C-alpha positions as CSV (number, residue, x, y, z in Angstrom):
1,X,101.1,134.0,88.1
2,X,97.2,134.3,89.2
3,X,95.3,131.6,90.8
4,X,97.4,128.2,91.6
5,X,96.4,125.4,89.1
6,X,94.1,122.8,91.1
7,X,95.4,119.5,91.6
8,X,93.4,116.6,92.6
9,X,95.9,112.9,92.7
10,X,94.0,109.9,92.4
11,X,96.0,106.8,93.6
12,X,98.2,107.0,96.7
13,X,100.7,104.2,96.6
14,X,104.1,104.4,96.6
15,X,105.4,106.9,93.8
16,X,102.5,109.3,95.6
17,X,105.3,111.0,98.3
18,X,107.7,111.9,96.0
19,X,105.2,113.7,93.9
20,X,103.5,115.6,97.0
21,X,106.6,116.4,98.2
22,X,107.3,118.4,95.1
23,X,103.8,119.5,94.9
24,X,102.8,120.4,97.8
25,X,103.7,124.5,98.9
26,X,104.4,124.8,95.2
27,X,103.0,128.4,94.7
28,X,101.7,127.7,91.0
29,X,99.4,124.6,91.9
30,X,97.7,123.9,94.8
31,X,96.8,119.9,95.7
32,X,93.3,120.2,96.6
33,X,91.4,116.3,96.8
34,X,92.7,113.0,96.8
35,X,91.3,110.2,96.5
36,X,92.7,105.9,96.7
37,X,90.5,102.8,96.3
38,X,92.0,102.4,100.1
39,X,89.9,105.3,101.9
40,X,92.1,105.2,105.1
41,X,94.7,106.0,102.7
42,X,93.4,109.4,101.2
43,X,92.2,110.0,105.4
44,X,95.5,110.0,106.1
45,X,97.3,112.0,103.2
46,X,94.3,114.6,103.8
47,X,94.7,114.8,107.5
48,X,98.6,115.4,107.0
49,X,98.2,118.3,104.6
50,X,95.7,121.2,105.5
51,X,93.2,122.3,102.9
52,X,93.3,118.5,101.2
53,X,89.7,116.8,100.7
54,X,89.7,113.4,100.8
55,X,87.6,112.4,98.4
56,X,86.1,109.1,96.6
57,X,87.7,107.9,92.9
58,X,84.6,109.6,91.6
59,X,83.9,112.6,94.0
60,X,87.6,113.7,92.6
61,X,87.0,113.3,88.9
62,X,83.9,115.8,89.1
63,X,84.7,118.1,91.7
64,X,84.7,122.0,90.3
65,X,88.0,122.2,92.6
66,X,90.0,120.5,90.4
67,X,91.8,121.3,86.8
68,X,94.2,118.9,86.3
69,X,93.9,115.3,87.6
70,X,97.5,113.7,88.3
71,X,97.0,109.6,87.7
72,X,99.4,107.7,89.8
73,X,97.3,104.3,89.7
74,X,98.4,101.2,88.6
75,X,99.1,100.8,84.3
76,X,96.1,98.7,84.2
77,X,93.9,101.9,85.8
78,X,95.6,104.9,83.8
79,X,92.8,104.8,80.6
80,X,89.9,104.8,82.3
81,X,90.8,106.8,85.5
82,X,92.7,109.6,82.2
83,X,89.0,109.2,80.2
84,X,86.9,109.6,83.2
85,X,88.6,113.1,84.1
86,X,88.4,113.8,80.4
87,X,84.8,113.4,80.3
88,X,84.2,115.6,82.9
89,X,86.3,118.4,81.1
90,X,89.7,117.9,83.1
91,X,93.5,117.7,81.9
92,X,95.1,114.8,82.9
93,X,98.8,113.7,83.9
94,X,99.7,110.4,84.7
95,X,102.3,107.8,85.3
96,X,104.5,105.6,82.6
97,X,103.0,104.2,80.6
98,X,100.1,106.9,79.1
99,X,98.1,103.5,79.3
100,X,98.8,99.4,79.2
101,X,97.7,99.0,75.5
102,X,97.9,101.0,72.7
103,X,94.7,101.6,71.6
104,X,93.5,102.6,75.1
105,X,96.2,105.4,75.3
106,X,95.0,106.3,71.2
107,X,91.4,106.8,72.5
108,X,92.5,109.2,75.7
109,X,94.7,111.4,73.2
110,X,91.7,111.5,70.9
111,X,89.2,112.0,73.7
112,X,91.4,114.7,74.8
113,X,91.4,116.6,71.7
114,X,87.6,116.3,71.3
115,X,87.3,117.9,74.7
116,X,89.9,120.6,74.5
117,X,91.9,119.7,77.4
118,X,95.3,118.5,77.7
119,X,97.0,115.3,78.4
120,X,100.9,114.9,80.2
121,X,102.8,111.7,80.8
122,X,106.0,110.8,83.0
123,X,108.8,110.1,83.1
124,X,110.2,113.1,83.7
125,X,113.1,112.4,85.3
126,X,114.2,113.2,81.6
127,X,114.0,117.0,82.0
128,X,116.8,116.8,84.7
129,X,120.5,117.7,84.4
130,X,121.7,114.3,83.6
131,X,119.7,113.2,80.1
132,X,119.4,117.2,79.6
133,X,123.1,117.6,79.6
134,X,123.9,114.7,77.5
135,X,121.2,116.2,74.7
136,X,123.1,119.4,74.4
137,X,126.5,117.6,74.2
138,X,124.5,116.2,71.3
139,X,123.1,118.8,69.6
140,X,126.2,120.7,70.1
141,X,128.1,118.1,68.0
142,X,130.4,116.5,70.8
143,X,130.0,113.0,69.5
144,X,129.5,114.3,65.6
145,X,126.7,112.9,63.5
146,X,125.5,110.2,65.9
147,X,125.9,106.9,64.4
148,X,123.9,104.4,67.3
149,X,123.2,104.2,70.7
150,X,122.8,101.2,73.2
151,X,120.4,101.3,76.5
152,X,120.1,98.6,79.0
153,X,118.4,97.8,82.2
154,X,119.1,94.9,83.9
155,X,118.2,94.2,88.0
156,X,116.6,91.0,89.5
157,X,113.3,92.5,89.6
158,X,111.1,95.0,92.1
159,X,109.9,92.1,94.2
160,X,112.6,92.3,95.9
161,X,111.7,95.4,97.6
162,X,108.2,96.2,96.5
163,X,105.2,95.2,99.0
164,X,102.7,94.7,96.5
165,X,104.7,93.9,93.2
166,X,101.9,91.9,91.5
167,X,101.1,94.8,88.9
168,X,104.7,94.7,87.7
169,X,104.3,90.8,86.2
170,X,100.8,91.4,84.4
171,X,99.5,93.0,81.5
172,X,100.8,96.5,81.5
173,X,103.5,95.5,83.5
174,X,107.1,93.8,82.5
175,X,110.5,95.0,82.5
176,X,109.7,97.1,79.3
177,X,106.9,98.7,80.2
178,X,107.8,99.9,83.5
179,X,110.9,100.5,83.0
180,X,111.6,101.5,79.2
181,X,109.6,104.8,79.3
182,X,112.7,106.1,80.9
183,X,114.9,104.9,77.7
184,X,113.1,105.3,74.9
185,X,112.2,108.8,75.9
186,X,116.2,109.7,76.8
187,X,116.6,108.2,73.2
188,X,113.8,110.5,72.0
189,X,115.0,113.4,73.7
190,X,118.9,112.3,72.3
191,X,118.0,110.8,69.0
192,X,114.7,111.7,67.9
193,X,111.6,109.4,66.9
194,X,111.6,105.8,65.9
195,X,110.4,105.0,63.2
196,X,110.3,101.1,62.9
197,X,111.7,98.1,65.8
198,X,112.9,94.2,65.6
199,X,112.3,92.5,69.0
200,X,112.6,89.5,71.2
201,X,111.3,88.8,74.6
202,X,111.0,86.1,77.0
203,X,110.0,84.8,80.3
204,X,112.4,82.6,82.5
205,X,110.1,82.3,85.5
206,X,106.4,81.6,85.7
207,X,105.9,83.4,89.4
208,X,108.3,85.2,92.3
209,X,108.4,85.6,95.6
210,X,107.6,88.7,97.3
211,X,110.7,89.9,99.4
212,X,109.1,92.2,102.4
213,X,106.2,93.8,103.9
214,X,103.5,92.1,105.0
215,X,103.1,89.4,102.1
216,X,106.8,88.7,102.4
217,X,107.2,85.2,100.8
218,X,104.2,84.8,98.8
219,X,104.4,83.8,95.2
220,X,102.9,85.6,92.5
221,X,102.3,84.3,88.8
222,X,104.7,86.2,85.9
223,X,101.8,86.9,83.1
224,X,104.5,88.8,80.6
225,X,107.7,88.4,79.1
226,X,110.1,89.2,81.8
227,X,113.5,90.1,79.6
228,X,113.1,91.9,76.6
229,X,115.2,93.4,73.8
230,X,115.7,94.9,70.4
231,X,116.6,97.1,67.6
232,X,114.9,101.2,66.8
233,X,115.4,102.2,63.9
234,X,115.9,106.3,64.3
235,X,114.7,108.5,62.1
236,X,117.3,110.4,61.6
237,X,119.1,107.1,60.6
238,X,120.8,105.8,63.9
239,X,120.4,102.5,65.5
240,X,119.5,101.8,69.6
241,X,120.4,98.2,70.6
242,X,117.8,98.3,73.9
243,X,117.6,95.8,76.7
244,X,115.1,95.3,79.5
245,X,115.2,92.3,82.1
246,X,114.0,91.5,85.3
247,X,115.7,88.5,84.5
248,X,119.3,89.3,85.7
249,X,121.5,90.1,88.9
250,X,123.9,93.2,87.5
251,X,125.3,94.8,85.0
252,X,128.4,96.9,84.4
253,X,126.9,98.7,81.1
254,X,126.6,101.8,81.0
255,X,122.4,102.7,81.3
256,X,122.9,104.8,77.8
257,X,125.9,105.1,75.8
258,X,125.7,106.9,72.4
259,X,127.7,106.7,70.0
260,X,129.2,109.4,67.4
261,X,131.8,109.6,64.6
262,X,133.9,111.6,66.8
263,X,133.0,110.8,69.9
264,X,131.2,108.5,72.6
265,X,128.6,109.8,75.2
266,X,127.6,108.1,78.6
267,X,124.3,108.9,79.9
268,X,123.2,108.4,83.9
269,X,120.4,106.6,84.8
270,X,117.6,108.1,83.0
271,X,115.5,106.8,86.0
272,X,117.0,109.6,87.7
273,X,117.0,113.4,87.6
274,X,120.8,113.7,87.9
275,X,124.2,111.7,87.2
276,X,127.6,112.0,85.7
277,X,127.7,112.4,81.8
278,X,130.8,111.6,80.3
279,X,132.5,112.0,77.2
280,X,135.6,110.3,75.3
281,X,136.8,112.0,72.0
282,X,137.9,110.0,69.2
283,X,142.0,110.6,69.8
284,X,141.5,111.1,72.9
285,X,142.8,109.0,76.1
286,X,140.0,109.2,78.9
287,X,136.4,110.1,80.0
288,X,135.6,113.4,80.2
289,X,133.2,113.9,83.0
290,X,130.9,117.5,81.4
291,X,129.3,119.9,83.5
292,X,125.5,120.1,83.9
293,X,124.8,122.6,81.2
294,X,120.8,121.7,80.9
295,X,117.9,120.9,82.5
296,X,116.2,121.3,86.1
297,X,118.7,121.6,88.7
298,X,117.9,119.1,91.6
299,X,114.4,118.1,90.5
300,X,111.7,115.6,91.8
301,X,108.9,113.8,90.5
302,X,106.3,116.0,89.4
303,X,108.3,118.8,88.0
304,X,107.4,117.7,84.4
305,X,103.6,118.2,85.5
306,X,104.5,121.4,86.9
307,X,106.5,122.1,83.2
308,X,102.7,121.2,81.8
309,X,100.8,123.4,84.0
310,X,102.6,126.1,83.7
311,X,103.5,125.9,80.0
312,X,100.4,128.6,78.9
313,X,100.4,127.9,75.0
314,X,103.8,129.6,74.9
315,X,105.6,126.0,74.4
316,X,104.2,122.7,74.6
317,X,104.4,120.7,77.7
318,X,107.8,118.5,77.3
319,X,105.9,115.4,78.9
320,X,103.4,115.5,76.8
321,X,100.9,112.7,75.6
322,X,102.4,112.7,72.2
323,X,105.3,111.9,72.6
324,X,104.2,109.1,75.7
325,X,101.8,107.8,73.2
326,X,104.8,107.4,70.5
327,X,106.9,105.5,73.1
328,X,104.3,103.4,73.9
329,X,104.1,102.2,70.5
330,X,107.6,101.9,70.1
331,X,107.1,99.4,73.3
332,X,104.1,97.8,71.5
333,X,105.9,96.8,68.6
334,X,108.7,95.5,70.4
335,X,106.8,92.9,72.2
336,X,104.6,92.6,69.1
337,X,108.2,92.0,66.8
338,X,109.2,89.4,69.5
339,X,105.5,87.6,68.9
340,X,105.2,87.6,65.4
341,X,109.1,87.6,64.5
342,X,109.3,90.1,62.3
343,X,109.9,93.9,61.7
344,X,108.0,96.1,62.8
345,X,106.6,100.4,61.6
346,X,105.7,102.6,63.9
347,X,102.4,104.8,62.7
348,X,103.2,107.2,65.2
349,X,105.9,109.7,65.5
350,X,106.6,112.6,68.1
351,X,109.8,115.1,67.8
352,X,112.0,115.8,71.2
353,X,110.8,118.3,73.0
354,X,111.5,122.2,73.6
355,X,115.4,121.5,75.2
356,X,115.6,122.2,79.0
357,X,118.1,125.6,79.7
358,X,119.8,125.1,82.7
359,X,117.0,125.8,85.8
360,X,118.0,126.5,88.9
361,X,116.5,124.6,92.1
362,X,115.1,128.1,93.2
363,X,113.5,129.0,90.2
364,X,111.5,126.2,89.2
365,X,110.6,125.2,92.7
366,X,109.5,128.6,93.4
367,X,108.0,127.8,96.9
């Protein structure tokens, strides 16, 4: 495979483990810097992992010993941390959203392209076995022509258990934004692109309370709309009834269901790499639990950057930019329908990705 693709992380909170887990002893990249606002932070990730520079915000973005620069800040932090490795001629993979508004994430894909390097986006918990396995029941016509699909996300919100939550209730932040990149991509991945949205949204708290750590029982302002949902209009003609709320306790929906002329399909939690996908047959009498038959077999955060590493101009990376970019918007003009009460049509579009064959733990984790 030659040299190991250098990877320097910038922003160690708490998504950061998971990725170096995955990373880390990985024989096609090799973590080389990191690098937190919090110095003691990167001092300690570096001292736990041998050959690791810790290394300022800046030092990272410049140094010759890294190639790609994986962006696990907060949403507010993903442009100009994504544009600042651009400028100095690295790719760039980051976190959900590509960038908190629109425009911003237009100008990294565009400052991308100018420079020649590439840009990736999660989620890619969407390359695992569960929303993998539901796509080829898809596309092999389980369901028949799909007709619409519904997606909803409903919990009492990360407060609960997050130390420092505060980035989930301002701009960038929200039920939709942190949490609908893992729909709308599964749609995108099941369905295919949207092309226009009507949406509503609202707020039914101005703060929270902070449930542990060391800030346990603070209260923090809510600066967006806290419960969110709305219509896609598919491409290919289907409808997505979506909902996202931080607003509620439970729910007993299913996280995707979608819906054919012969045939219904539940999809697992797209937040997750795994899960049951089931199937009931028009004439039928129960669920049909199906096989994994596609995807990454027991993945982990960071196997879609390791799918855009290691991709080599023989595919495109599946988490690509495009395609975060084009769910971003799809998010934008939800929250922008909600505001201005009207339909609204997307100017962007992305197709689903090269399908994931059915990848064996060993293979792609090649340690």
């Amino acid at each position: 495979m030659g040299d190991a693709h250098r990877i320097g992380v910038v922003g160690l909170g708490v998504i950061s483990r998971a990725y170096l887990d995955t990373l880390v002893g990985h024989r096609a990249v090799r973590v080389t810097a990191v690098a937190d606002l919090d110095a003691s932070r990167s001092a300690a990730v570096a001292a736990e992992f041998p050959g690791v520079a810790a290394l300022s915000v800046q030092e990272l973005l410049s140094s010759p010993d890294v190639d790609t620069v994986l962006n696990l800040t907060v949403p507010a932090a993903h442009a100009e941390i994504a544009l600042g490795a651009i400028g100095h001629g690295k790719n760039v993979y980051g976190e959900k959203p590509l960038a908190a508004e629109l425009a911003d994430a237009q100008g990294v894909l565009e400052a991308a392209a100018k420079a020649g390097v590439g840009v990736g986006c999660a989620p890619d918990t969407v390359l695992g076995t569960g929303v993998q396995t539901a796509r080829s029941a898809v596309a092999a016509g389980s369901i028949g022509r799909p007709q619409f699909a519904t997606a909803v996300m409903v919990t009492p919100g990360h407060e609960r258990w997050h130390p420092h939550p505060d980035f989930y209730y301002t701009a960038g932040g929200g039920p939709l934004l942190d949490m609908g990149p893992y729909y709308l991509t599964s749609l995108v991945h099941l369905l295919g692109p949207v092309r226009a949205v009507i949406g509503a949204a609202g707020r039914l708290r101005t703060e929270r309370v902070i449930g542990s750590g060391p800030r346990a029982g603070e209260r923090i302002p809510v600066e967006v709309d806290s419960h969110v949902s709305g219509v896609l209009e598919h491409v290919g003609g289907a409808l997505t009834t979506i909902t996202t709320s931080f607003d509620g306790v439970a729910t007993t929906a299913a996280p995707i269901e979608v819906h054919g002329d012969a045939g219904t399909l539940a999809v697992p939690d797209p937040n997750r790499f795994d899960g049951e996908v089931r199937l009931f047959e028009l004439g039928g009498t129960r669920w049909r639990a199906l096989p994994p038959s596609a995807g990454y077999v027991d993945a982990a955060r960071g196997v879609g950057l390791l799918d855009f590493v290691t991709a080599d101009g023989r595919r495109a990376p599946r988490a690509s930019g495009d395609l975060a970019l084009h769910v971003l918007e799809t998010m934008s003009a939800l929250l922008r329908s909600s505001a201005e009460g009207r339909r609204i049509e997307l100017t962007t579009s992305a197709e689903p990705p090269a399908p994931v064959p059915l990848t064996a733990a060993e293979e792609w984790r090649q340690v």
